[in-house]
Tab-separated table of C-alpha atoms and ligand atoms in Angstrom:
chain	number	residue	atom	x	y	z
V	213	UNK	CA	-0.133	-18.990	-22.616
V	214	UNK	CA	1.430	-20.449	-19.689
V	215	UNK	CA	4.384	-19.521	-18.496
V	216	UNK	CA	7.506	-21.505	-17.462
V	217	UNK	CA	6.751	-21.380	-13.698
V	218	UNK	CA	3.925	-23.992	-14.115
V	219	UNK	CA	6.462	-26.632	-14.498
V	220	UNK	CA	8.332	-25.596	-11.534
V	221	UNK	CA	8.863	-28.657	-8.992
V	222	UNK	CA	6.175	-27.948	-6.453
V	223	UNK	CA	8.693	-29.676	-3.842
V	224	UNK	CA	11.478	-27.087	-4.527
V	225	UNK	CA	12.745	-24.522	-1.685
V	226	UNK	CA	11.021	-20.760	-2.506
V	227	UNK	CA	14.591	-19.478	-2.318
V	228	UNK	CA	17.142	-21.088	-4.719
V	229	UNK	CA	20.716	-21.008	-4.835
V	230	UNK	CA	21.325	-17.331	-5.886
V	231	UNK	CA	18.816	-16.107	-3.428
V	232	UNK	CA	20.509	-18.434	-0.702
V	233	UNK	CA	24.051	-16.717	-1.589
V	234	UNK	CA	22.334	-13.252	-1.526
V	235	UNK	CA	20.899	-14.096	1.966
V	236	UNK	CA	24.202	-15.232	3.360
V	237	UNK	CA	25.981	-11.848	2.144
V	238	UNK	CA	22.835	-9.652	3.525
V	239	UNK	CA	24.088	-10.578	7.158
V	240	UNK	CA	27.335	-8.412	6.351
V	241	UNK	CA	25.622	-5.381	4.698
V	242	UNK	CA	22.354	-5.064	5.891
V	243	UNK	CA	21.717	-4.826	9.625
V	244	UNK	CA	20.652	-7.955	11.158
V	245	UNK	CA	20.624	-9.260	7.886
V	246	UNK	CA	17.345	-7.701	6.987
V	247	UNK	CA	15.339	-4.579	8.011
V	248	UNK	CA	11.852	-4.528	9.388
V	249	UNK	CA	10.396	-3.553	6.177
V	250	UNK	CA	7.207	-4.897	4.879
V	251	UNK	CA	8.769	-5.199	1.818
V	252	UNK	CA	11.279	-7.619	2.915
V	253	UNK	CA	10.527	-11.380	2.844
V	254	UNK	CA	11.461	-11.427	6.443
V	255	UNK	CA	8.242	-10.069	7.112
V	256	UNK	CA	6.527	-13.154	5.778
V	257	UNK	CA	9.085	-15.314	7.284
V	258	UNK	CA	12.268	-15.898	5.384
V	259	UNK	CA	11.908	-18.751	2.676
V	260	UNK	CA	7.849	-18.263	2.649
V	261	UNK	CA	8.268	-15.887	-0.482
V	262	UNK	CA	10.968	-15.365	-2.683
V	263	UNK	CA	13.452	-12.968	-0.975
V	264	UNK	CA	14.941	-11.377	-4.136
V	265	UNK	CA	12.896	-10.303	-7.053
V	266	UNK	CA	15.317	-8.812	-10.061
V	267	UNK	CA	12.801	-7.981	-12.676
V	268	UNK	CA	8.828	-7.543	-13.737
V	269	UNK	CA	6.890	-7.418	-16.650
V	270	UNK	CA	2.633	-6.780	-16.500
V	271	UNK	CA	1.503	-8.869	-13.730
V	272	UNK	CA	4.854	-10.846	-13.417
V	273	UNK	CA	7.867	-11.194	-11.495
V	274	UNK	CA	11.050	-12.955	-11.500
V	275	UNK	CA	13.317	-13.904	-8.512
V	276	UNK	CA	17.011	-14.112	-8.482
V	277	UNK	CA	17.300	-17.682	-9.605
V	278	UNK	CA	15.201	-17.189	-12.737
V	279	UNK	CA	11.682	-18.446	-11.379
V	280	UNK	CA	8.566	-16.139	-12.527
V	281	UNK	CA	5.819	-15.459	-10.555
V	282	UNK	CA	2.184	-13.827	-10.861
V	283	UNK	CA	2.652	-11.142	-8.535
V	284	UNK	CA	-0.214	-9.787	-6.198
V	285	UNK	CA	1.907	-7.376	-4.375
V	286	UNK	CA	2.569	-5.093	-7.036
V	287	UNK	CA	5.734	-3.848	-5.131
V	288	UNK	CA	3.406	-3.077	-2.281
V	289	UNK	CA	1.195	-1.139	-4.202
V	290	UNK	CA	3.085	0.976	-6.676
V	291	UNK	CA	2.704	-0.905	-9.712
V	292	UNK	CA	-0.538	0.263	-10.778
V	293	UNK	CA	-0.962	-0.639	-14.546
V	294	UNK	CA	1.791	-3.403	-14.750
V	295	UNK	CA	5.250	-3.396	-14.403
V	296	UNK	CA	7.471	-1.747	-16.993
V	297	UNK	CA	4.197	-0.135	-18.791
V	298	UNK	CA	5.464	0.458	-22.216
V	299	UNK	CA	3.802	4.494	-22.463
V	300	UNK	CA	5.179	5.603	-18.842
V	301	UNK	CA	8.580	4.240	-19.525
V	302	UNK	CA	8.693	5.986	-23.022
V	303	UNK	CA	7.919	9.215	-21.384
V	304	UNK	CA	10.387	8.410	-18.550
V	305	UNK	CA	13.019	7.630	-21.139
V	306	UNK	CA	12.494	10.800	-22.839
V	307	UNK	CA	12.669	12.997	-19.767
V	308	UNK	CA	15.729	10.974	-18.078
V	309	UNK	CA	17.661	11.672	-21.784
V	310	UNK	CA	17.560	15.580	-21.395
V	311	UNK	CA	17.234	15.963	-17.283
V	312	UNK	CA	15.547	14.614	-14.217
V	313	UNK	CA	16.759	16.666	-11.210
V	314	UNK	CA	17.864	20.412	-12.131
V	315	UNK	CA	19.392	23.437	-10.115
V	316	UNK	CA	15.581	25.333	-9.889
V	317	UNK	CA	12.154	24.603	-10.046
V	318	UNK	CA	11.399	22.584	-13.635
V	319	UNK	CA	8.349	23.494	-15.797
V	320	UNK	CA	7.209	19.822	-15.361
V	321	UNK	CA	6.181	20.712	-11.727
V	322	UNK	CA	3.749	23.442	-12.421
V	323	UNK	CA	2.292	20.942	-15.236
V	324	UNK	CA	2.185	18.222	-12.692
V	325	UNK	CA	0.259	20.081	-10.051
V	326	UNK	CA	-2.121	21.627	-12.186
V	327	UNK	CA	-2.721	18.004	-13.521
V	328	UNK	CA	-3.372	16.830	-10.257
V	329	UNK	CA	-5.082	19.434	-8.669
V	330	UNK	CA	-7.712	19.749	-11.481
V	331	UNK	CA	-8.175	16.052	-11.261
V	332	UNK	CA	-9.037	16.274	-7.475
V	333	UNK	CA	-11.999	18.384	-6.290
V	334	UNK	CA	-11.374	20.346	-3.345
V	335	UNK	CA	-7.654	20.269	-3.712
V	336	UNK	CA	-6.045	23.483	-4.864
V	337	UNK	CA	-2.290	23.111	-4.523
V	338	UNK	CA	0.201	20.110	-4.333
V	339	UNK	CA	4.051	19.819	-2.900
V	340	UNK	CA	5.671	16.468	-4.503
V	341	UNK	CA	7.704	14.262	-2.669
V	342	UNK	CA	9.610	11.269	-2.763
V	343	UNK	CA	7.745	8.450	-0.301
V	344	UNK	CA	4.170	8.372	1.603
V	345	UNK	CA	5.920	8.991	4.633
V	346	UNK	CA	7.487	12.453	3.440
V	347	UNK	CA	3.871	13.869	2.717
V	348	UNK	CA	1.765	12.440	5.773
V	349	UNK	CA	4.694	13.652	7.795
V	350	UNK	CA	4.380	17.265	6.309
V	351	UNK	CA	0.619	17.131	6.367
V	352	UNK	CA	0.543	16.748	9.856
V	353	UNK	CA	3.116	19.741	10.260
V	354	UNK	CA	1.142	21.854	8.069
V	355	UNK	CA	-2.240	21.224	9.929
V	356	UNK	CA	-0.305	21.709	13.366
V	357	UNK	CA	1.129	25.349	11.729
V	358	UNK	CA	-2.700	26.342	10.236
V	359	UNK	CA	-4.028	25.635	13.903
V	360	UNK	CA	-1.013	26.603	16.245
V	361	UNK	CA	-1.979	23.261	17.809
V	362	UNK	CA	-0.021	20.125	18.509
V	363	UNK	CA	-1.945	16.867	19.000
V	364	UNK	CA	-2.945	14.521	16.309
V	365	UNK	CA	-5.289	11.798	16.410
V	366	UNK	CA	-4.516	8.646	14.466
V	367	UNK	CA	-6.328	5.178	14.891
V	368	UNK	CA	-5.148	2.211	16.419
V	369	UNK	CA	-2.377	0.180	13.945
V	370	UNK	CA	-2.959	2.031	11.358
V	371	UNK	CA	0.383	2.943	9.572
V	372	UNK	CA	1.173	6.258	8.307
V	373	UNK	CA	4.973	6.247	7.379
V	374	UNK	CA	7.949	6.286	9.449
V	375	UNK	CA	7.798	9.839	10.852
V	376	UNK	CA	8.834	8.858	14.564
V	377	UNK	CA	5.582	9.954	16.214
V	378	UNK	CA	3.538	8.019	13.528
V	379	UNK	CA	5.031	4.834	13.612
V	380	UNK	CA	3.146	2.554	15.467
V	381	UNK	CA	5.665	0.451	17.165
V	382	UNK	CA	9.259	-0.083	17.217
V	383	UNK	CA	12.209	1.546	19.073
V	384	UNK	CA	13.772	4.825	18.556
V	385	UNK	CA	10.954	6.869	19.337
V	386	UNK	CA	11.414	9.346	22.359
V	387	UNK	CA	8.169	9.429	24.620
V	388	UNK	CA	7.192	12.917	23.893
V	389	UNK	CA	6.832	12.075	20.265
V	390	UNK	CA	4.210	9.263	21.124
V	391	UNK	CA	2.679	11.258	23.596
V	392	UNK	CA	1.823	13.861	20.952
V	393	UNK	CA	-0.374	11.294	19.090
V	394	UNK	CA	-3.310	10.032	20.440
V	395	UNK	CA	-4.719	6.560	19.276
V	396	UNK	CA	-8.298	5.574	19.138
V	397	UNK	CA	-9.725	2.148	17.825
V	398	UNK	CA	-11.122	2.500	14.410
V	399	UNK	CA	-14.844	2.555	14.067
V	400	UNK	CA	-15.088	3.708	17.758
V	401	UNK	CA	-17.209	7.029	17.222
V	402	UNK	CA	-17.489	7.437	20.892
V	403	UNK	CA	-13.939	7.091	21.611
V	404	UNK	CA	-13.065	9.579	19.296
V	405	UNK	CA	-15.577	12.014	20.913
V	406	UNK	CA	-14.251	11.455	24.043
V	407	UNK	CA	-10.463	12.268	22.557
V	408	UNK	CA	-11.722	15.081	20.860
V	409	UNK	CA	-13.357	16.181	24.203
V	410	UNK	CA	-10.105	15.575	25.978
V	411	UNK	CA	-7.768	17.320	23.519
V	412	UNK	CA	-10.018	19.327	21.454
V	413	UNK	CA	-8.440	22.542	22.423
V	414	UNK	CA	-5.141	21.277	21.431
V	415	UNK	CA	-6.200	18.991	18.434
V	416	UNK	CA	-4.556	19.692	14.928
V	417	UNK	CA	-5.858	16.839	12.989
V	418	UNK	CA	-7.164	13.712	12.303
V	419	UNK	CA	-4.996	11.253	10.279
V	420	UNK	CA	-6.892	8.564	8.680
V	421	UNK	CA	-6.530	5.885	6.252
V	422	UNK	CA	-10.137	5.106	3.966
V	423	UNK	CA	-10.101	1.536	5.506
V	424	UNK	CA	-8.454	-0.264	8.617
V	425	UNK	CA	-6.334	-2.557	6.633
V	426	UNK	CA	-3.533	-3.544	8.652
V	427	UNK	CA	-1.042	-6.546	8.737
V	428	UNK	CA	-2.484	-9.909	10.798
V	429	UNK	CA	-6.194	-8.313	10.454
V	430	UNK	CA	-9.155	-8.682	8.352
V	431	UNK	CA	-9.795	-5.141	6.967
V	432	UNK	CA	-12.992	-3.172	7.933
V	433	UNK	CA	-14.420	-0.395	6.389
V	434	UNK	CA	-15.312	2.812	8.265
V	435	UNK	CA	-19.071	2.690	9.225
V	436	UNK	CA	-21.545	5.712	8.704
V	437	UNK	CA	-21.787	6.539	12.469
V	438	UNK	CA	-17.666	6.536	12.644
V	439	UNK	CA	-17.505	8.825	9.601
V	440	UNK	CA	-20.068	11.130	10.870
V	441	UNK	CA	-18.082	11.595	14.089
V	442	UNK	CA	-14.999	12.425	12.370
V	443	UNK	CA	-16.953	15.143	10.671
V	444	UNK	CA	-18.338	16.154	14.106
V	445	UNK	CA	-15.221	16.364	15.828
V	446	UNK	CA	-13.159	18.571	13.008
V	447	UNK	CA	-16.541	21.092	13.320
V	448	UNK	CA	-16.775	21.458	16.808
V	449	UNK	CA	-13.048	21.443	17.522
V	450	UNK	CA	-11.549	22.745	14.341
V	451	UNK	CA	-9.021	19.997	13.610
V	452	UNK	CA	-8.222	19.288	10.354
V	453	UNK	CA	-8.586	16.309	8.314
V	454	UNK	CA	-5.527	14.484	6.699
V	455	UNK	CA	-6.604	11.979	4.574
V	456	UNK	CA	-3.841	9.257	4.001
V	457	UNK	CA	-4.538	7.603	0.627
V	458	UNK	CA	-1.047	6.619	0.060
V	459	UNK	CA	-1.642	2.865	-0.319
V	460	UNK	CA	-5.367	2.741	-1.309
V	461	UNK	CA	-5.181	5.800	-3.809
V	462	UNK	CA	-6.612	4.777	-7.158
V	463	UNK	CA	-7.638	1.188	-5.839
V	464	UNK	CA	-10.789	2.142	-3.827
V	465	UNK	CA	-12.445	4.588	-5.947
V	466	UNK	CA	-11.143	6.319	-9.091
V	467	UNK	CA	-11.813	9.834	-7.871
V	468	UNK	CA	-9.861	9.017	-4.930
V	469	UNK	CA	-10.649	7.230	-1.683
V	470	UNK	CA	-11.977	10.066	-0.077
V	471	UNK	CA	-15.454	10.043	-2.428
V	472	UNK	CA	-15.868	6.151	-1.361
V	473	UNK	CA	-15.558	7.543	2.648
V	474	UNK	CA	-17.978	10.307	1.950
V	475	UNK	CA	-15.299	12.883	3.438
V	476	UNK	CA	-13.681	16.003	1.840
V	477	UNK	CA	-10.498	16.397	3.571
V	478	UNK	CA	-8.176	19.188	4.115
V	479	UNK	CA	-5.111	17.314	2.987
V	480	UNK	CA	-4.837	14.265	0.882
V	481	UNK	CA	-1.607	12.172	0.817
V	482	UNK	CA	-0.745	10.094	-2.278
V	483	UNK	CA	2.134	8.013	-3.200
V	484	UNK	CA	2.765	4.598	-4.349
V	485	UNK	CA	0.356	3.909	-7.485
V	486	UNK	CA	0.859	7.497	-8.640
V	487	UNK	CA	4.141	6.736	-10.665
V	488	UNK	CA	3.743	3.186	-11.466
V	489	UNK	CA	6.731	2.238	-9.775
V	490	UNK	CA	8.632	5.649	-9.960
V	491	UNK	CA	9.403	7.249	-6.957
V	492	UNK	CA	6.880	10.140	-6.370
V	493	UNK	CA	4.564	11.167	-3.754
V	494	UNK	CA	2.346	14.340	-3.742
V	495	UNK	CA	0.612	16.179	-0.574
V	496	UNK	CA	-2.550	18.050	-1.949
V	497	UNK	CA	-4.317	20.802	0.396
V	498	UNK	CA	-6.986	22.934	0.428
V	499	UNK	CA	-7.009	26.801	-0.119
V	500	UNK	CA	-7.324	27.657	3.472
V	501	UNK	CA	-4.416	25.263	4.047
V	502	UNK	CA	-2.231	27.442	1.662
V	503	UNK	CA	-1.164	29.861	4.700
V	504	UNK	CA	-0.205	27.371	7.279
V	505	UNK	CA	1.738	25.239	4.588
V	506	UNK	CA	3.482	28.066	3.340
V	507	UNK	CA	5.303	29.095	6.807
V	508	UNK	CA	6.951	25.400	7.112
V	509	UNK	CA	10.376	24.537	6.349
V	510	UNK	CA	10.347	21.984	3.778
V	511	UNK	CA	13.259	20.894	1.267
V	512	UNK	CA	14.348	17.706	-0.049
V	513	UNK	CA	16.932	17.362	-2.839
V	514	UNK	CA	15.037	14.909	-5.016
V	515	UNK	CA	11.444	16.378	-4.486
V	516	UNK	CA	11.720	17.813	-8.085
V	517	UNK	CA	12.516	15.045	-10.218
V	518	UNK	CA	11.071	15.405	-13.617
V	519	UNK	CA	11.336	11.727	-14.902
V	520	UNK	CA	8.871	10.638	-11.629
V	521	UNK	CA	6.505	13.680	-12.184
V	522	UNK	CA	6.311	12.816	-16.107
V	523	UNK	CA	5.978	8.999	-15.445
V	524	UNK	CA	3.154	9.849	-12.511
V	525	UNK	CA	1.096	12.234	-15.232
V	526	UNK	CA	1.404	9.532	-17.886
V	527	UNK	CA	0.195	6.871	-15.137
V	528	UNK	CA	-2.876	8.763	-14.136
V	529	UNK	CA	-3.800	9.785	-17.608
V	530	UNK	CA	-3.400	5.890	-18.955
V	531	UNK	CA	-5.295	4.914	-15.566
V	532	UNK	CA	-8.171	7.326	-16.411
V	533	UNK	CA	-8.427	6.606	-20.212
V	534	UNK	CA	-7.959	2.604	-19.972
V	535	UNK	CA	-10.358	2.684	-17.042
V	536	UNK	CA	-7.767	0.833	-14.983
V	537	UNK	CA	-9.894	0.931	-11.997
V	538	UNK	CA	-12.680	-1.241	-13.537
V	539	UNK	CA	-10.236	-3.749	-14.707
V	540	UNK	CA	-8.500	-4.160	-11.365
V	541	UNK	CA	-11.655	-4.484	-9.348
V	542	UNK	CA	-12.818	-7.010	-12.138
V	543	UNK	CA	-10.141	-9.125	-11.783
V	544	UNK	CA	-9.926	-8.811	-8.001
V	545	UNK	CA	-13.558	-10.107	-7.772
V	546	UNK	CA	-12.744	-13.231	-10.306
V	547	UNK	CA	-9.760	-13.819	-8.021
V	548	UNK	CA	-11.833	-13.818	-5.027
V	549	UNK	CA	-14.458	-15.959	-6.243
V	550	UNK	CA	-12.113	-18.399	-7.395
V	551	UNK	CA	-10.216	-18.596	-4.068
V	552	UNK	CA	-13.040	-18.607	-1.991
V	553	UNK	CA	-14.345	-21.444	-3.650
V	554	UNK	CA	-11.199	-23.219	-3.873
V	555	UNK	CA	-10.856	-23.049	-0.137
V	556	UNK	CA	-14.295	-24.581	0.425
V	557	UNK	CA	-13.907	-27.480	-1.838
V	558	UNK	CA	-10.599	-28.328	-0.127
V	559	UNK	CA	-12.123	-28.099	3.485
V	560	UNK	CA	-10.068	-24.762	4.408
V	561	UNK	CA	-11.870	-21.859	6.392
V	562	UNK	CA	-10.595	-18.523	5.553
V	563	UNK	CA	-11.710	-14.763	5.643
V	564	UNK	CA	-11.852	-12.788	2.617
V	565	UNK	CA	-11.944	-9.123	3.185
V	566	UNK	CA	-11.174	-5.606	1.734
V	567	UNK	CA	-11.744	-3.782	-1.534
V	568	UNK	CA	-11.621	-6.115	-5.006
V	569	UNK	CA	-8.375	-4.340	-5.969
V	570	UNK	CA	-6.773	-4.708	-2.551
V	571	UNK	CA	-7.877	-8.221	-0.733
V	572	UNK	CA	-6.761	-9.553	2.570
V	573	UNK	CA	-6.833	-13.440	2.742
V	574	UNK	CA	-6.384	-14.892	6.262
V	575	UNK	CA	-7.130	-18.175	7.808
V	576	UNK	CA	-9.646	-18.518	10.241
V	577	UNK	CA	-8.069	-19.283	13.624
V	578	UNK	CA	-4.718	-19.206	12.543
V	579	UNK	CA	-3.232	-17.275	14.913
V	580	UNK	CA	0.493	-18.301	14.845
V	581	UNK	CA	-0.159	-18.097	11.005
V	582	UNK	CA	1.198	-21.457	10.471
V	583	UNK	CA	-1.440	-22.416	7.699
V	584	UNK	CA	-1.122	-18.884	5.815
V	585	UNK	CA	2.846	-19.370	5.628
V	586	UNK	CA	2.450	-23.029	4.519
V	587	UNK	CA	-0.296	-22.042	2.082
V	588	UNK	CA	2.016	-18.925	0.622
V	589	UNK	CA	4.772	-21.086	0.425
V	590	UNK	CA	3.032	-23.775	-1.410
V	591	UNK	CA	1.703	-21.094	-3.731
V	592	UNK	CA	5.167	-19.204	-4.322
V	593	UNK	CA	6.676	-22.742	-5.174
V	594	UNK	CA	4.255	-22.972	-8.063
V	595	UNK	CA	4.466	-19.595	-9.489
V	596	UNK	CA	2.226	-16.972	-7.268
V	597	UNK	CA	2.961	-14.464	-4.692
V	598	UNK	CA	0.093	-14.357	-2.202
V	599	UNK	CA	1.296	-12.309	1.089
V	600	UNK	CA	0.152	-14.286	4.186
V	601	UNK	CA	-0.154	-11.362	6.542
V	602	UNK	CA	-0.402	-7.926	4.030
V	603	UNK	CA	-3.307	-7.319	2.020
V	604	UNK	CA	-2.804	-8.195	-1.756
V	605	UNK	CA	-2.461	-5.403	-4.723
V	606	UNK	CA	-3.955	-6.117	-8.236
V	607	UNK	CA	-2.587	-4.186	-11.018
V	608	UNK	CA	-4.355	-3.324	-14.544
V	609	UNK	CA	-2.121	-6.079	-16.083
V	610	UNK	CA	-3.992	-8.990	-14.258
V	611	UNK	CA	-5.916	-10.181	-17.047
V	612	UNK	CA	-8.534	-13.537	-16.895
V	613	UNK	CA	-5.624	-15.647	-18.145
V	614	UNK	CA	-3.129	-14.524	-15.114
V	615	UNK	CA	-6.302	-14.883	-12.339
V	616	UNK	CA	-7.345	-18.138	-13.688
V	617	UNK	CA	-3.825	-19.396	-13.646
V	618	UNK	CA	-3.522	-17.966	-10.298
V	619	UNK	CA	-6.704	-19.789	-9.037
V	620	UNK	CA	-5.040	-23.117	-10.345
V	621	UNK	CA	-1.924	-22.330	-8.114
V	622	UNK	CA	-4.217	-21.384	-4.922
V	623	UNK	CA	-6.245	-24.276	-5.394
V	624	UNK	CA	-3.055	-26.425	-5.789
V	625	UNK	CA	-1.452	-24.581	-2.654
V	626	UNK	CA	-5.121	-25.579	-0.511
V	627	UNK	CA	-4.557	-29.117	-1.633
V	628	UNK	CA	-0.936	-29.196	-0.505
V	629	UNK	CA	-1.792	-27.689	2.805
V	630	UNK	CA	-2.663	-29.654	5.679
V	631	UNK	CA	-6.031	-28.745	7.243
V	632	UNK	CA	-5.705	-27.557	10.945
V	633	UNK	CA	-7.309	-30.721	12.378
V	634	UNK	CA	-4.312	-32.761	10.375
V	635	UNK	CA	-1.733	-30.613	11.490
V	636	UNK	CA	-2.788	-30.987	15.231
V	637	UNK	CA	-2.901	-34.750	14.800
V	638	UNK	CA	0.551	-34.758	13.196
V	639	UNK	CA	1.621	-32.573	16.539
V	640	UNK	CA	0.021	-34.908	18.612
B	47	LIG	N1	0.448	5.603	4.432
B	47	LIG	C1	0.009	4.218	4.203
B	47	LIG	C2	-1.410	4.119	4.373
B	47	LIG	C3	1.174	3.355	3.728
B	47	LIG	O1	0.545	2.052	3.438
B	47	LIG	C4	2.548	3.609	3.675
B	47	LIG	C5	3.791	2.611	3.436
B	47	LIG	N2	3.274	1.342	3.505
B	47	LIG	C6	2.913	4.943	3.982
B	47	LIG	C7	2.023	6.154	4.649
B	47	LIG	C8	4.376	5.344	3.915
B	47	LIG	O2	4.503	5.266	2.438
B	47	LIG	P1	6.000	4.955	2.010
B	47	LIG	O3	6.605	3.538	2.402
B	47	LIG	O4	6.064	5.194	0.783
B	47	LIG	O5	7.177	5.959	3.116
């Protein structure tokens, strides 16, 4: 059954009257009327995607003006099974009815830590927190504590959260923080070896994502030589490997993205999809990282919230039971085949990269994103959220009907988007 949005007027503005009013009010109460957040429609360009989303169900969301969309952002990753999955919401409600945060450890903490470490080979202990940024920063500190060293290697453009030293750009970061992180280009095995040579004695950790998937770029897998170089550096220098699976966890390999990459890390950071929208992240570590980690000062008021722990355990149980990885990947392939064919038919040149459940679409030569934004706007007007500069996410509720409808919308959006030559002629 098609939802009401298919009858939307494709000429309408993406933001309706309610959203326009909310944007106006945001000028007063948000810094600059917005914040640099990839979760903000500002990141896509205001008016390209709906500014305000008020509810979600399965694979669809509804904006502040009541327009419904098939959603390929999934709250930037957290929605793994589908919005408001009934079984997850049931355990969350049951826990919320008795207690969420309590004075001391909840027993749910031990149950969750047992569950998640048993499920992740090589990981022996867990620390729960709320955001991905919390656990990546904690892992870096634990690696420094374990090694007694200070430098971190990360890869150019990679995002690992908002810890001042790790954030790749933006203001408010003291130079000394930046200086503690060495940035090496992705897939540059020689550059990595050189950095290790230069900083080896002071190298605490290498922090990496499973793939190079960053805004405004095609997605690039790690090549075998690069993975071998990471392993070589860790052996030669004693640097620890921090695997940031916050965004990609559950969507590259059901056993964790480290399995797909072929690396056994010292630390794994999970967040986003873990709680199907409930706020939880977890740092996992190996036995020989216990001592260094014990010495850390770490406390956070809400890191023992029981509702999110129960929700996360249920989410992962359902993910395994219902083989959600296979569903998301199959749907992602169906979407990709449909969109690539529609682009070719309408004369648009696109690149389609990334894992099936986390694709990246870019228009070839669209350096100023003018075509991508126009296409995303045309799709949003017709009822689908396709981000013009971030990777997309599939969830377990994207079924064949939703995908076919999304491909129809994408096709109409391609038809409504002028080809670059037409645009150039218009400009002339
Ligand atoms: N690591 C990666 C790879 C991420 O994509 C993100 C968030 N986009 C983070 C860490 C930080 O997570 P959070 O926003 O939950 O703090």
